[in-house]
Every structure is written in structure tokens, then in C-alpha cells.
Amino acid sequence: MDLNTQKERETNLELHTSNFNSLLATNLFFGEECVNKNLPLIIQEQGYSKIFIATDPGIVSSGILNKVLKILDDSSIKCEIFSEVEPNPLDVTVMKGTAIYIEENCELIIALGGGSAMDFAKGVSAVVGNGGHILDYRRGKKTLQKKCPTIIAIPTTVGTGSEVTPVSVITDPQAKRKYIIASPYIQPQYAMVDPTLTYTLPAHIVASTGMDALVHAIESYTSNAANPFSESFSIQAIKMLVKNLPTSYKDNEDREARAQVHLASTLAGFAFNYGKLGIVHSCSHPMSARYGVPHGIANAVILPYVLEFNKVTNIEKFAEIARIFDPSLKDVDEREAANQVSKVVHRFNAQLNIPSTFSHLKIDFTHSMIAELARDAMDDVGTFPFNPRKASLDEVVSIYQKVLI
Ligand code: NAD
């Protein structure tokens, strides 16, 4: 590919120092057994008497829900459990949960699970606080105007960073779209990142959610909204994930590697709060909404193709990323290192047994199906505008054509 044009680079430099807001609104606890140590204290300090627990069937069968219930029970804290959250949570499920929250006079939400349980919890909090239907508040429609119930987020996957973001991603199955609801009112007030709660994760979910975190870190590092504040989170998360994700995937017993990966996923959440995302996410959301591909897998598969497209915008940054994946690239010049970025990420995916295309879906994608996906991707206003390289419809179609075969 051609080198970056002077004009594109000037644009990046200009944006590098653009305004950002750095309020870290989430009180973060990290470490083994941090839930055990802090959860009851916080609930009691705030004087809440009835808690709504938002979780999913996998968390019930893994024994994690029981572990948390015991902690609450030991402190005589009463709970209403909603454990029906599905992957890529649906608007109807949010509305069902909201009705139960109100009927049971709950006062605080514990979000226990991966991004799906946490985003569902944010959806419930939004509607309890503001009324109406959750999709009324999707980006571009109404904004949340009122304070919402407090959320304590306890992530059990190693990916989304939702525990520290003001964003909820909710699927509308009728429109076959994933919509973003974003407001400081739904950012969790507390996050408890306890690596011991990830020990029951199957290896393939360590891989897919860990790659989701890596995509957050890389997209936020290279986006046109990146700034020195966000970059410090992004680059640290990239280093920690590249070093520890393969070990954590292969060896579930390696506590240090798992702790590094879990913390990195939270850092990557902070990173994209302030540095935004790009067209990996724009292209992956339609793959989940239309074809049910898990979020982390969709991101991981698309990542190398978008890196190939984006690398011309900032040779130094893409070279730096490539060298983190493959330190031997320090011996080649910047341009050559940047040129390898897609290849080294393909290799990294292969170590995690992540497919290199979506051919495993065994779907015969027609031109009109690809055009629909591309239009949805370009309509993703929360991510598409922040990609470092502007992409036309034809260019998005071309990325899909490569990744769908
Ligand atoms: P997930 O929450 O859908 O969970 C995937 C599966 O893993 C579920 O079956 C769950 O039961 C199981 N699981 C979770 N933790 C487990 C554990 N410790 N042991 C055993 N099983 C466990 O997956 P995810 O990737 O964390 O979340 C994806 C969702 O998050 C998507 O809807 C995506 O759009 C959203 N997301 C949100 C943000 C945000 O900032 N709000 C960011 C990225 C992604």
C-alpha cells in the first residue's frame, strides 16, 4: 500500500491534541477476591436494602452466581435475580428486566457477567431512571435526562470493558441492528474486576473476549480521536494482551497471565471511552446482529483486514503495533514493519484458533447481502466517524468481500 499522504498525517497530528474529557467516573476495585472484600461494604455504606442482580444462564451454571449470592447472604442483603440475559442482549429482555426491577422495588443493580449482562443492566438502569422504551435512547434519538439507579459491574469475561464505559449495546431483532445507548448516567459507579471469577471461562471465550479487548486497545490507539490520555491506556493494554493472552488461553491455571488479561480488558475500556473505536467495530456489529457471530470473534476476524486498510494513515503507530506482536521487526524500517501489521495479527489469531475469515458460517453471501452489511456498518455513528481513514461504500464492501469468503 502507498505511504500516508502528508495531508492525512497533518489531520492526525491536529486531532492528536483535540479536546477530551477525562473524568474517570467508575470507582474501580481490582484483584483476586476483591468482590468478596468490597461488595457488601459498598452496598451497606449506601444503605440499599433490595438489589437487582442482572446475569445470564452461563453464570448460573458456572457457580459464579452462587458465590456472589453467598457473599450477599452472609451480610443479609436481599436480592431479586434476573438470569435470562442472552448474548447480544435484546431490547425486549431489557424491558422485561425493567418491569421486574420496578415491581420488586429494587434500588441498585449488580451486573454480573460479560458484556451482555453488563449492557442489559445499563439498559434496565436507563429505563428505570427515564421511562419509555430502551431504543428511544439509542444514539441519534433521545438522550437520557435523569439520574439512573447505581450499577456495580462485576465482569466475568476478559473483553468488553463495559464495567467502565458509559455505553450499552442493545440488539433490535426486528431491525437486525445493534444500537448504542450512551450516557454518563449509565456508567457503572463501581467496577469490581476479580480475576478469580474468570477461571470457569471456557478457553474459546478467553480467546474471543480477550481479542475484543485487544481490538478496543488497537482501534482506540489508532483512531482519529486518540489523544495522549487515551493512548496511555491503549498501548499498555496492547502490550499486556499480546504478552499474556496466548498463555492465558492455553493455560487456565496461570493466574498471573489471567489477571493481566482481565486488567488489560478494563484498561482497554478506559482507552476507547476516550479514544473511540473504528471500522472493525462498525463492520463487526452487523455480523453479530444479522448472523449471531459472537462479538469478540467478529472483531478478531475483521481486525487484520481493517489494519491492512488503515495502516497508511500512520506508519509509526502501525509499525509500533506490529513490533509489539513481533519484536524481530525492530530490525526492519518503519514502513516495512507497518506493512507486516496485518500478517502478525493473522498469526496471533491463529494461535488462539480464531478463524481467518467467516467461511465457517457456511453462508453464500450475495452482493445484496454484502451491500446491506456495508450500509449498516457505515450507519454505525458511534464508531465509523472515528476510523483514521475515511472509507467509502466501495471500500467497506471490499473489506467484507475479503473477510466473508
Ligand atoms: P457475553 O457476555 O455474551 O458472554 C458470553 C458467554 O460467556 C455467555 O454464555 C456467558 O454465560 C459466558 N460466561 C461469561 N463469563 C463466564 C465465566 N466466568 N465462566 C463461564 N462462562 C462465562 O460475552 P462478552 O463478549 O463479554 O459480551 C459481548 C457483548 O458485550 C456484546 O453484546 C457486545 O456488543 C457488548 N459490548 C459492550 C461494550 C460496552 O462498552 N458496553 C463493549 C464491547 C462489547
CSV table of C-alpha atoms and ligand atoms in Angstrom, one decimal:
chain,number,residue,atom,x,y,z
A,1,MET,CA,0.0,0.0,0.0
A,2,ASP,CA,1.0,3.6,-0.5
A,3,LEU,CA,2.6,5.6,2.2
A,4,ASN,CA,0.4,8.0,4.1
A,5,THR,CA,-0.2,11.3,2.5
A,6,GLN,CA,1.1,14.5,4.2
A,7,LYS,CA,-2.5,15.7,4.4
A,8,GLU,CA,-3.7,12.6,6.3
A,9,ARG,CA,-0.8,12.9,8.7
A,10,GLU,CA,-1.4,16.6,9.3
A,11,THR,CA,-5.0,15.8,10.1
A,12,ASN,CA,-3.9,13.1,12.6
A,13,LEU,CA,-1.5,15.5,14.3
A,14,GLU,CA,-4.1,18.2,14.5
A,15,LEU,CA,-6.6,15.8,16.2
A,16,HIS,CA,-4.0,14.4,18.5
A,17,THR,CA,-4.3,17.4,20.7
A,18,SER,CA,-8.1,17.9,20.4
A,19,ASN,CA,-10.3,18.3,23.5
A,20,PHE,CA,-11.3,15.4,25.6
A,21,ASN,CA,-12.9,15.0,29.0
A,22,SER,CA,-11.0,12.8,31.5
A,23,LEU,CA,-13.5,12.2,34.3
A,24,LEU,CA,-12.9,8.6,35.5
A,25,ALA,CA,-16.4,8.1,36.8
A,26,THR,CA,-16.1,4.5,37.9
A,27,ASN,CA,-14.7,3.6,41.3
A,28,LEU,CA,-12.5,0.6,40.3
A,29,PHE,CA,-11.5,-2.3,42.5
A,30,PHE,CA,-9.1,-4.8,41.0
A,31,GLY,CA,-7.6,-8.1,42.4
A,32,GLU,CA,-8.3,-11.6,43.5
A,33,GLU,CA,-11.3,-11.8,45.8
A,34,CYS,CA,-12.0,-8.0,45.5
A,35,VAL,CA,-15.7,-8.8,45.2
A,36,ASN,CA,-15.7,-10.7,48.4
A,37,LYS,CA,-13.9,-7.9,50.3
A,38,ASN,CA,-15.8,-4.9,48.9
A,39,LEU,CA,-19.3,-5.8,47.6
A,40,PRO,CA,-21.2,-6.0,50.9
A,41,LEU,CA,-19.4,-3.0,52.4
A,42,ILE,CA,-20.4,-0.8,49.5
A,43,ILE,CA,-24.0,-1.9,49.5
A,44,GLN,CA,-24.3,-1.4,53.2
A,45,GLU,CA,-22.5,2.0,53.1
A,46,GLN,CA,-25.1,3.3,50.6
A,47,GLY,CA,-27.9,1.9,52.7
A,48,TYR,CA,-29.6,-0.1,49.9
A,49,SER,CA,-31.9,-2.9,51.0
A,50,LYS,CA,-33.1,-4.7,47.8
A,51,ILE,CA,-30.7,-5.5,45.0
A,52,PHE,CA,-31.4,-6.5,41.4
A,53,ILE,CA,-28.9,-9.0,40.0
A,54,ALA,CA,-28.5,-9.0,36.2
A,55,THR,CA,-26.9,-12.1,35.0
A,56,ASP,CA,-27.2,-15.0,32.4
A,57,PRO,CA,-27.6,-18.8,32.4
A,58,GLY,CA,-23.9,-19.4,31.9
A,59,ILE,CA,-23.1,-17.5,35.1
A,60,VAL,CA,-25.7,-19.6,37.0
A,61,SER,CA,-24.3,-22.9,35.7
A,62,SER,CA,-20.7,-21.9,36.3
A,63,GLY,CA,-21.4,-21.4,40.1
A,64,ILE,CA,-20.4,-17.7,40.0
A,65,LEU,CA,-23.9,-16.5,40.9
A,66,ASN,CA,-24.0,-18.8,43.9
A,67,LYS,CA,-20.6,-17.5,45.0
A,68,VAL,CA,-21.9,-13.9,44.9
A,69,LEU,CA,-25.2,-14.8,46.5
A,70,LYS,CA,-23.3,-16.3,49.4
A,71,ILE,CA,-21.3,-13.1,49.9
A,72,LEU,CA,-24.6,-11.1,49.9
A,73,ASP,CA,-26.4,-13.6,52.1
A,74,ASP,CA,-23.7,-13.5,54.7
A,75,SER,CA,-24.4,-9.8,55.0
A,76,SER,CA,-28.2,-10.3,55.0
A,77,ILE,CA,-28.6,-8.4,51.7
A,78,LYS,CA,-31.8,-9.3,49.8
A,79,CYS,CA,-31.8,-9.9,46.0
A,80,GLU,CA,-34.0,-10.2,43.0
A,81,ILE,CA,-32.3,-12.4,40.4
A,82,PHE,CA,-32.8,-11.9,36.7
A,83,SER,CA,-30.7,-14.6,34.9
A,84,GLU,CA,-32.3,-14.6,31.4
A,85,VAL,CA,-29.9,-12.3,29.6
A,86,GLU,CA,-28.9,-13.6,26.2
A,87,PRO,CA,-25.6,-13.0,24.3
A,88,ASN,CA,-26.0,-9.7,22.4
A,89,PRO,CA,-28.9,-8.7,24.7
A,90,LEU,CA,-32.3,-7.8,23.1
A,91,ASP,CA,-34.5,-4.8,23.7
A,92,VAL,CA,-37.4,-7.0,24.8
A,93,THR,CA,-35.2,-8.6,27.5
A,94,VAL,CA,-34.2,-5.1,28.8
A,95,MET,CA,-37.9,-4.1,29.0
A,96,LYS,CA,-38.8,-7.4,30.8
A,97,GLY,CA,-36.0,-6.8,33.4
A,98,THR,CA,-37.1,-3.2,33.9
A,99,ALA,CA,-40.6,-4.3,34.7
A,100,ILE,CA,-39.3,-6.8,37.3
A,101,TYR,CA,-37.0,-4.2,38.8
A,102,ILE,CA,-39.8,-1.7,39.3
A,103,GLU,CA,-42.3,-4.3,40.6
A,104,GLU,CA,-39.9,-5.7,43.2
A,105,ASN,CA,-38.9,-2.2,44.4
A,106,CYS,CA,-35.2,-2.8,43.7
A,107,GLU,CA,-32.7,0.0,44.5
A,108,LEU,CA,-29.4,-0.9,42.9
A,109,ILE,CA,-28.2,-3.2,40.1
A,110,ILE,CA,-25.4,-5.7,40.3
A,111,ALA,CA,-24.3,-6.6,36.7
A,112,LEU,CA,-22.7,-10.0,37.0
A,113,GLY,CA,-21.3,-11.5,33.7
A,114,GLY,CA,-19.8,-10.4,30.5
A,115,GLY,CA,-20.7,-7.5,28.3
A,116,SER,CA,-24.1,-8.9,27.7
A,117,ALA,CA,-25.1,-8.9,31.4
A,118,MET,CA,-23.5,-5.5,31.9
A,119,ASP,CA,-25.1,-3.9,28.9
A,120,PHE,CA,-28.5,-5.3,29.9
A,121,ALA,CA,-28.0,-3.9,33.4
A,122,LYS,CA,-27.3,-0.5,31.9
A,123,GLY,CA,-30.4,-0.7,29.7
A,124,VAL,CA,-32.6,-1.5,32.8
A,125,SER,CA,-31.0,1.3,34.7
A,126,ALA,CA,-31.7,3.8,31.8
A,127,VAL,CA,-35.3,2.9,31.5
A,128,VAL,CA,-35.9,2.8,35.3
A,129,GLY,CA,-34.5,6.3,35.6
A,130,ASN,CA,-36.0,7.8,32.5
A,131,GLY,CA,-39.1,5.8,31.5
A,132,GLY,CA,-40.1,4.9,27.9
A,133,HIS,CA,-38.5,2.2,25.8
A,134,ILE,CA,-34.8,1.4,25.7
A,135,LEU,CA,-34.5,2.0,22.0
A,136,ASP,CA,-35.9,5.5,22.4
A,137,TYR,CA,-32.4,6.4,23.8
A,138,ARG,CA,-30.3,4.9,21.0
A,139,ARG,CA,-27.6,7.2,19.6
A,140,GLY,CA,-29.1,9.9,17.5
A,141,LYS,CA,-32.5,9.8,19.3
A,142,LYS,CA,-33.4,11.0,22.8
A,143,THR,CA,-30.7,11.4,25.4
A,144,LEU,CA,-31.1,10.3,29.0
A,145,GLN,CA,-32.0,13.3,31.1
A,146,LYS,CA,-32.3,11.9,34.6
A,147,LYS,CA,-30.1,10.1,37.1
A,148,CYS,CA,-30.4,6.3,36.9
A,149,PRO,CA,-30.0,3.5,39.5
A,150,THR,CA,-26.5,2.8,40.6
A,151,ILE,CA,-24.7,-0.1,38.9
A,152,ILE,CA,-22.0,-2.2,40.4
A,153,ALA,CA,-20.4,-4.1,37.5
A,154,ILE,CA,-18.6,-7.4,38.0
A,155,PRO,CA,-17.1,-8.6,34.7
A,156,THR,CA,-16.6,-12.3,34.3
A,157,THR,CA,-15.3,-12.3,30.7
A,158,VAL,CA,-11.9,-10.7,29.8
A,159,GLY,CA,-13.1,-8.5,27.0
A,160,THR,CA,-15.7,-5.8,26.8
A,161,GLY,CA,-14.5,-3.2,29.3
A,162,SER,CA,-18.2,-2.4,29.7
A,163,GLU,CA,-17.6,-2.2,33.5
A,164,VAL,CA,-16.0,1.3,33.0
A,165,THR,CA,-17.9,2.6,29.9
A,166,PRO,CA,-21.0,4.8,29.6
A,167,VAL,CA,-22.2,2.6,26.7
A,168,SER,CA,-24.8,-0.1,26.4
A,169,VAL,CA,-25.1,-2.1,23.1
A,170,ILE,CA,-28.6,-3.5,22.6
A,171,THR,CA,-29.9,-5.6,19.7
A,172,ASP,CA,-33.2,-4.9,18.0
A,173,PRO,CA,-34.0,-8.2,16.4
A,174,GLN,CA,-36.7,-6.7,14.1
A,175,ALA,CA,-34.4,-4.2,12.5
A,176,LYS,CA,-31.5,-6.7,12.8
A,177,ARG,CA,-29.4,-4.0,14.2
A,178,LYS,CA,-27.2,-3.4,17.3
A,179,TYR,CA,-27.8,0.0,18.7
A,180,ILE,CA,-25.7,2.1,21.1
A,181,ILE,CA,-27.1,3.8,24.1
A,182,ALA,CA,-24.5,6.2,25.6
A,183,SER,CA,-24.8,8.4,28.6
A,184,PRO,CA,-22.8,9.2,31.7
A,185,TYR,CA,-25.9,8.2,33.7
A,186,ILE,CA,-25.4,4.5,32.9
A,187,GLN,CA,-21.7,4.3,33.5
A,188,PRO,CA,-21.2,1.9,36.4
A,189,GLN,CA,-20.4,3.8,39.6
A,190,TYR,CA,-18.4,0.7,40.8
A,191,ALA,CA,-16.5,-1.9,38.9
A,192,MET,CA,-15.0,-5.0,40.7
A,193,VAL,CA,-12.6,-6.8,38.5
A,194,ASP,CA,-11.8,-10.0,40.1
A,195,PRO,CA,-9.7,-12.5,38.0
A,196,THR,CA,-10.9,-15.5,40.1
A,197,LEU,CA,-14.3,-15.1,38.5
A,198,THR,CA,-12.9,-15.8,35.1
A,199,TYR,CA,-11.4,-19.2,36.0
A,200,THR,CA,-14.5,-21.0,34.8
A,201,LEU,CA,-14.4,-19.3,31.3
A,202,PRO,CA,-14.1,-21.9,28.5
A,203,ALA,CA,-10.8,-21.4,26.5
A,204,HIS,CA,-12.6,-20.3,23.4
A,205,ILE,CA,-14.3,-17.4,25.3
A,206,VAL,CA,-11.0,-16.4,26.8
A,207,ALA,CA,-9.8,-16.1,23.2
A,208,SER,CA,-12.8,-14.3,21.7
A,209,THR,CA,-13.3,-11.8,24.6
A,210,GLY,CA,-9.5,-11.2,25.0
A,211,MET,CA,-9.4,-10.4,21.3
A,212,ASP,CA,-12.3,-8.0,21.8
A,213,ALA,CA,-10.2,-6.2,24.4
A,214,LEU,CA,-7.2,-6.2,22.0
A,215,VAL,CA,-9.4,-4.6,19.3
A,216,HIS,CA,-10.5,-1.9,21.7
A,217,ALA,CA,-6.9,-1.2,22.5
A,218,ILE,CA,-5.7,-1.1,18.9
A,219,GLU,CA,-8.7,0.8,17.5
A,220,SER,CA,-8.5,3.4,20.2
A,221,TYR,CA,-4.8,3.8,19.7
A,222,THR,CA,-5.1,4.4,16.0
A,223,SER,CA,-8.4,6.3,15.8
A,224,ASN,CA,-8.7,9.9,14.9
A,225,ALA,CA,-9.9,10.7,18.4
A,226,ALA,CA,-6.8,9.2,20.1
A,227,ASN,CA,-5.0,11.6,22.4
A,228,PRO,CA,-2.1,11.2,24.9
A,229,PHE,CA,-4.6,10.3,27.7
A,230,SER,CA,-6.3,7.5,25.8
A,231,GLU,CA,-3.1,6.3,24.2
A,232,SER,CA,-1.5,5.6,27.6
A,233,PHE,CA,-4.4,3.1,28.3
A,234,SER,CA,-4.4,1.7,24.8
A,235,ILE,CA,-0.7,1.0,24.4
A,236,GLN,CA,-0.4,-0.5,27.9
A,237,ALA,CA,-3.4,-2.8,27.2
A,238,ILE,CA,-2.0,-3.8,23.8
A,239,LYS,CA,1.3,-4.9,25.5
A,240,MET,CA,-0.3,-6.8,28.3
A,241,LEU,CA,-2.7,-8.6,26.0
A,242,VAL,CA,-0.2,-9.6,23.4
A,243,LYS,CA,2.1,-10.9,26.1
A,244,ASN,CA,-0.5,-12.7,28.2
A,245,LEU,CA,-3.5,-13.7,26.1
A,246,PRO,CA,-1.9,-16.8,24.4
A,247,THR,CA,-0.7,-18.1,27.7
A,248,SER,CA,-4.0,-17.4,29.4
A,249,TYR,CA,-5.8,-19.2,26.5
A,250,LYS,CA,-3.6,-22.3,26.7
A,251,ASP,CA,-3.2,-22.5,30.5
A,252,ASN,CA,-6.2,-21.7,32.5
A,253,GLU,CA,-4.1,-22.3,35.7
A,254,ASP,CA,-1.8,-19.4,35.0
A,255,ARG,CA,-3.2,-16.9,37.5
A,256,GLU,CA,-0.8,-14.1,36.7
A,257,ALA,CA,-1.5,-14.3,32.9
A,258,ARG,CA,-5.2,-14.3,33.6
A,259,ALA,CA,-5.0,-11.3,36.0
A,260,GLN,CA,-3.0,-9.4,33.4
A,261,VAL,CA,-5.6,-10.1,30.7
A,262,HIS,CA,-8.5,-9.2,32.9
A,263,LEU,CA,-6.9,-5.9,34.0
A,264,ALA,CA,-5.9,-5.1,30.4
A,265,SER,CA,-9.6,-5.6,29.3
A,266,THR,CA,-10.6,-2.9,31.8
A,267,LEU,CA,-7.7,-0.6,30.6
A,268,ALA,CA,-8.9,-1.1,27.1
A,269,GLY,CA,-12.4,0.0,28.2
A,270,PHE,CA,-10.9,3.3,29.5
A,271,ALA,CA,-8.9,3.6,26.3
A,272,PHE,CA,-11.9,3.5,24.0
A,273,ASN,CA,-14.0,5.7,26.3
A,274,TYR,CA,-11.6,8.5,25.5
A,275,GLY,CA,-10.0,7.4,22.2
A,276,LYS,CA,-13.1,5.9,20.5
A,277,LEU,CA,-13.2,2.9,18.1
A,278,GLY,CA,-13.2,2.4,14.3
A,279,ILE,CA,-14.5,0.3,11.5
A,280,VAL,CA,-13.5,-3.0,12.9
A,281,HIS,CA,-16.5,-2.4,15.3
A,282,SER,CA,-18.6,-0.8,12.5
A,283,CYS,CA,-18.2,-4.0,10.4
A,284,SER,CA,-18.5,-6.5,13.3
A,285,HIS,CA,-21.8,-5.2,14.8
A,286,PRO,CA,-23.8,-6.2,11.7
A,287,MET,CA,-22.2,-9.6,11.7
A,288,SER,CA,-23.5,-10.1,15.2
A,289,ALA,CA,-26.9,-8.5,14.6
A,290,ARG,CA,-27.6,-10.3,11.4
A,291,TYR,CA,-25.7,-13.6,11.8
A,292,GLY,CA,-25.3,-14.1,15.5
A,293,VAL,CA,-21.5,-14.1,15.4
A,294,PRO,CA,-20.1,-13.6,19.0
A,295,HIS,CA,-18.9,-10.0,19.3
A,296,GLY,CA,-15.3,-10.9,20.1
A,297,ILE,CA,-15.0,-13.4,17.2
A,298,ALA,CA,-16.4,-10.9,14.8
A,299,ASN,CA,-14.0,-8.2,15.9
A,300,ALA,CA,-11.0,-10.6,15.9
A,301,VAL,CA,-11.7,-12.0,12.4
A,302,ILE,CA,-12.2,-8.5,10.8
A,303,LEU,CA,-9.2,-6.8,12.6
A,304,PRO,CA,-6.4,-7.8,10.2
A,305,TYR,CA,-8.3,-6.7,7.2
A,306,VAL,CA,-9.0,-3.3,8.6
A,307,LEU,CA,-5.4,-2.9,9.8
A,308,GLU,CA,-4.4,-3.5,6.2
A,309,PHE,CA,-6.7,-0.7,5.1
A,310,ASN,CA,-5.8,1.7,7.9
A,311,LYS,CA,-2.0,1.3,8.0
A,312,VAL,CA,-1.3,4.0,5.5
A,313,THR,CA,-2.6,6.7,7.9
A,314,ASN,CA,0.2,6.5,10.5
A,315,ILE,CA,3.2,4.4,9.6
A,316,GLU,CA,4.8,5.0,13.0
A,317,LYS,CA,1.9,3.8,15.1
A,318,PHE,CA,1.2,0.7,12.9
A,319,ALA,CA,4.9,-0.2,12.9
A,320,GLU,CA,4.9,0.2,16.7
A,321,ILE,CA,1.9,-2.2,17.0
A,322,ALA,CA,3.5,-4.7,14.6
A,323,ARG,CA,6.7,-4.7,16.7
A,324,ILE,CA,4.8,-5.5,19.9
A,325,PHE,CA,3.4,-8.6,18.2
A,326,ASP,CA,6.7,-9.5,16.6
A,327,PRO,CA,9.8,-7.9,18.3
A,328,SER,CA,12.0,-9.1,15.4
A,329,LEU,CA,10.5,-6.3,13.3
A,330,LYS,CA,12.6,-3.8,15.2
A,331,ASP,CA,15.4,-4.8,12.7
A,332,VAL,CA,13.4,-3.5,9.7
A,333,ASP,CA,12.4,0.0,8.8
A,334,GLU,CA,9.2,1.7,9.9
A,335,ARG,CA,7.4,1.2,6.6
A,336,GLU,CA,8.3,-2.5,6.4
A,337,ALA,CA,7.2,-3.1,10.0
A,338,ALA,CA,3.9,-1.3,9.3
A,339,ASN,CA,3.4,-3.4,6.2
A,340,GLN,CA,3.6,-6.5,8.4
A,341,VAL,CA,0.8,-5.5,10.8
A,342,SER,CA,-2.0,-7.5,9.3
A,343,LYS,CA,0.2,-10.6,8.9
A,344,VAL,CA,1.3,-10.6,12.6
A,345,VAL,CA,-2.3,-10.2,13.7
A,346,HIS,CA,-3.4,-13.1,11.5
A,347,ARG,CA,-0.6,-15.2,13.1
A,348,PHE,CA,-1.7,-14.2,16.6
A,349,ASN,CA,-5.4,-15.1,15.8
A,350,ALA,CA,-4.2,-18.5,14.6
A,351,GLN,CA,-2.5,-19.2,18.0
A,352,LEU,CA,-5.9,-18.6,19.6
A,353,ASN,CA,-7.7,-20.8,17.0
A,354,ILE,CA,-9.7,-17.9,15.7
A,355,PRO,CA,-10.7,-18.4,12.0
A,356,SER,CA,-9.1,-16.1,9.4
A,357,THR,CA,-12.4,-15.5,7.6
A,358,PHE,CA,-16.1,-16.1,8.1
A,359,SER,CA,-16.2,-19.1,5.8
A,360,HIS,CA,-17.0,-21.3,8.8
A,361,LEU,CA,-20.5,-19.7,8.8
A,362,LYS,CA,-21.1,-21.6,5.5
A,363,ILE,CA,-23.3,-18.8,4.1
A,364,ASP,CA,-23.3,-17.9,0.5
A,365,PHE,CA,-23.1,-14.1,0.8
A,366,THR,CA,-24.7,-12.4,-2.3
A,367,HIS,CA,-23.9,-8.9,-3.5
A,368,SER,CA,-27.1,-7.6,-1.9
A,369,MET,CA,-26.3,-9.2,1.5
A,370,ILE,CA,-22.8,-7.6,1.4
A,371,ALA,CA,-24.3,-4.2,0.4
A,372,GLU,CA,-26.7,-4.4,3.4
A,373,LEU,CA,-23.9,-5.2,5.8
A,374,ALA,CA,-21.8,-2.4,4.4
A,375,ARG,CA,-24.7,0.1,4.7
A,376,ASP,CA,-25.3,-0.9,8.4
A,377,ALA,CA,-21.6,-0.6,9.1
A,378,MET,CA,-21.4,2.9,7.7
A,379,ASP,CA,-24.5,3.9,9.7
A,380,ASP,CA,-22.7,3.0,12.9
A,381,VAL,CA,-22.3,6.6,14.0
A,382,GLY,CA,-20.6,5.6,17.3
A,383,THR,CA,-17.6,4.1,15.6
A,384,PHE,CA,-17.4,4.8,11.8
A,385,PRO,CA,-16.5,8.5,12.0
A,386,PHE,CA,-13.5,7.8,14.2
A,387,ASN,CA,-11.7,5.4,11.9
A,388,PRO,CA,-8.4,7.0,11.0
A,389,ARG,CA,-9.0,6.5,7.3
A,390,LYS,CA,-12.3,7.6,5.7
A,391,ALA,CA,-13.9,4.6,4.0
A,392,SER,CA,-16.3,4.8,1.0
A,393,LEU,CA,-19.1,2.3,0.5
A,394,ASP,CA,-17.0,0.5,-2.1
A,395,GLU,CA,-14.1,0.2,0.3
A,396,VAL,CA,-16.3,-1.2,3.1
A,397,VAL,CA,-17.8,-3.7,0.6
A,398,SER,CA,-14.3,-4.7,-0.4
A,399,ILE,CA,-13.3,-5.3,3.3
A,400,TYR,CA,-16.4,-7.5,3.6
A,401,GLN,CA,-15.7,-9.3,0.4
A,402,LYS,CA,-12.3,-10.3,1.7
A,403,VAL,CA,-13.4,-11.4,5.1
A,404,LEU,CA,-16.6,-13.2,4.1
A,405,ILE,CA,-15.1,-15.8,1.7
B,1,NAD,P1,-21.2,-12.4,26.9
B,1,NAD,O1,-21.4,-11.6,28.0
B,1,NAD,O2,-22.2,-12.5,25.8
B,1,NAD,O3,-20.8,-13.9,27.4
B,1,NAD,C1,-20.5,-14.9,26.5
B,1,NAD,C2,-20.8,-16.3,27.2
B,1,NAD,O4,-19.8,-16.5,28.2
B,1,NAD,C3,-22.1,-16.4,27.9
B,1,NAD,O5,-22.7,-17.6,27.6
B,1,NAD,C4,-21.8,-16.4,29.4
B,1,NAD,O6,-22.7,-17.1,30.2
B,1,NAD,C5,-20.4,-17.0,29.4
B,1,NAD,N1,-19.6,-16.6,30.5
B,1,NAD,C6,-19.3,-15.3,30.9
B,1,NAD,N2,-18.4,-15.4,32.0
B,1,NAD,C7,-18.2,-16.7,32.3
B,1,NAD,C8,-17.4,-17.3,33.2
B,1,NAD,N3,-16.6,-16.7,34.1
B,1,NAD,N4,-17.5,-18.7,33.3
B,1,NAD,C9,-18.2,-19.4,32.4
B,1,NAD,N5,-19.0,-18.8,31.4
B,1,NAD,C10,-19.0,-17.5,31.4
B,1,NAD,O7,-19.8,-12.1,26.1
B,1,NAD,P2,-18.9,-10.7,26.1
B,1,NAD,O8,-18.1,-10.9,24.9
B,1,NAD,O9,-18.4,-10.4,27.4
B,1,NAD,O10,-20.0,-9.6,25.8
B,1,NAD,C11,-20.5,-9.3,24.5
B,1,NAD,C12,-21.5,-8.2,24.5
B,1,NAD,O11,-20.9,-7.0,25.0
B,1,NAD,C13,-21.9,-7.8,23.1
B,1,NAD,O12,-23.3,-7.6,23.1
B,1,NAD,C14,-21.2,-6.6,22.8
B,1,NAD,O13,-21.8,-5.8,21.8
B,1,NAD,C15,-21.1,-5.9,24.1
B,1,NAD,N6,-20.0,-4.9,24.3
B,1,NAD,C16,-20.3,-3.9,25.1
B,1,NAD,C17,-19.3,-2.9,25.3
B,1,NAD,C18,-19.6,-1.7,26.1
B,1,NAD,O14,-18.8,-0.8,26.4
B,1,NAD,N7,-20.8,-1.6,26.7
B,1,NAD,C19,-18.0,-3.1,24.7
B,1,NAD,C20,-17.8,-4.2,24.0
B,1,NAD,C21,-18.8,-5.1,23.8
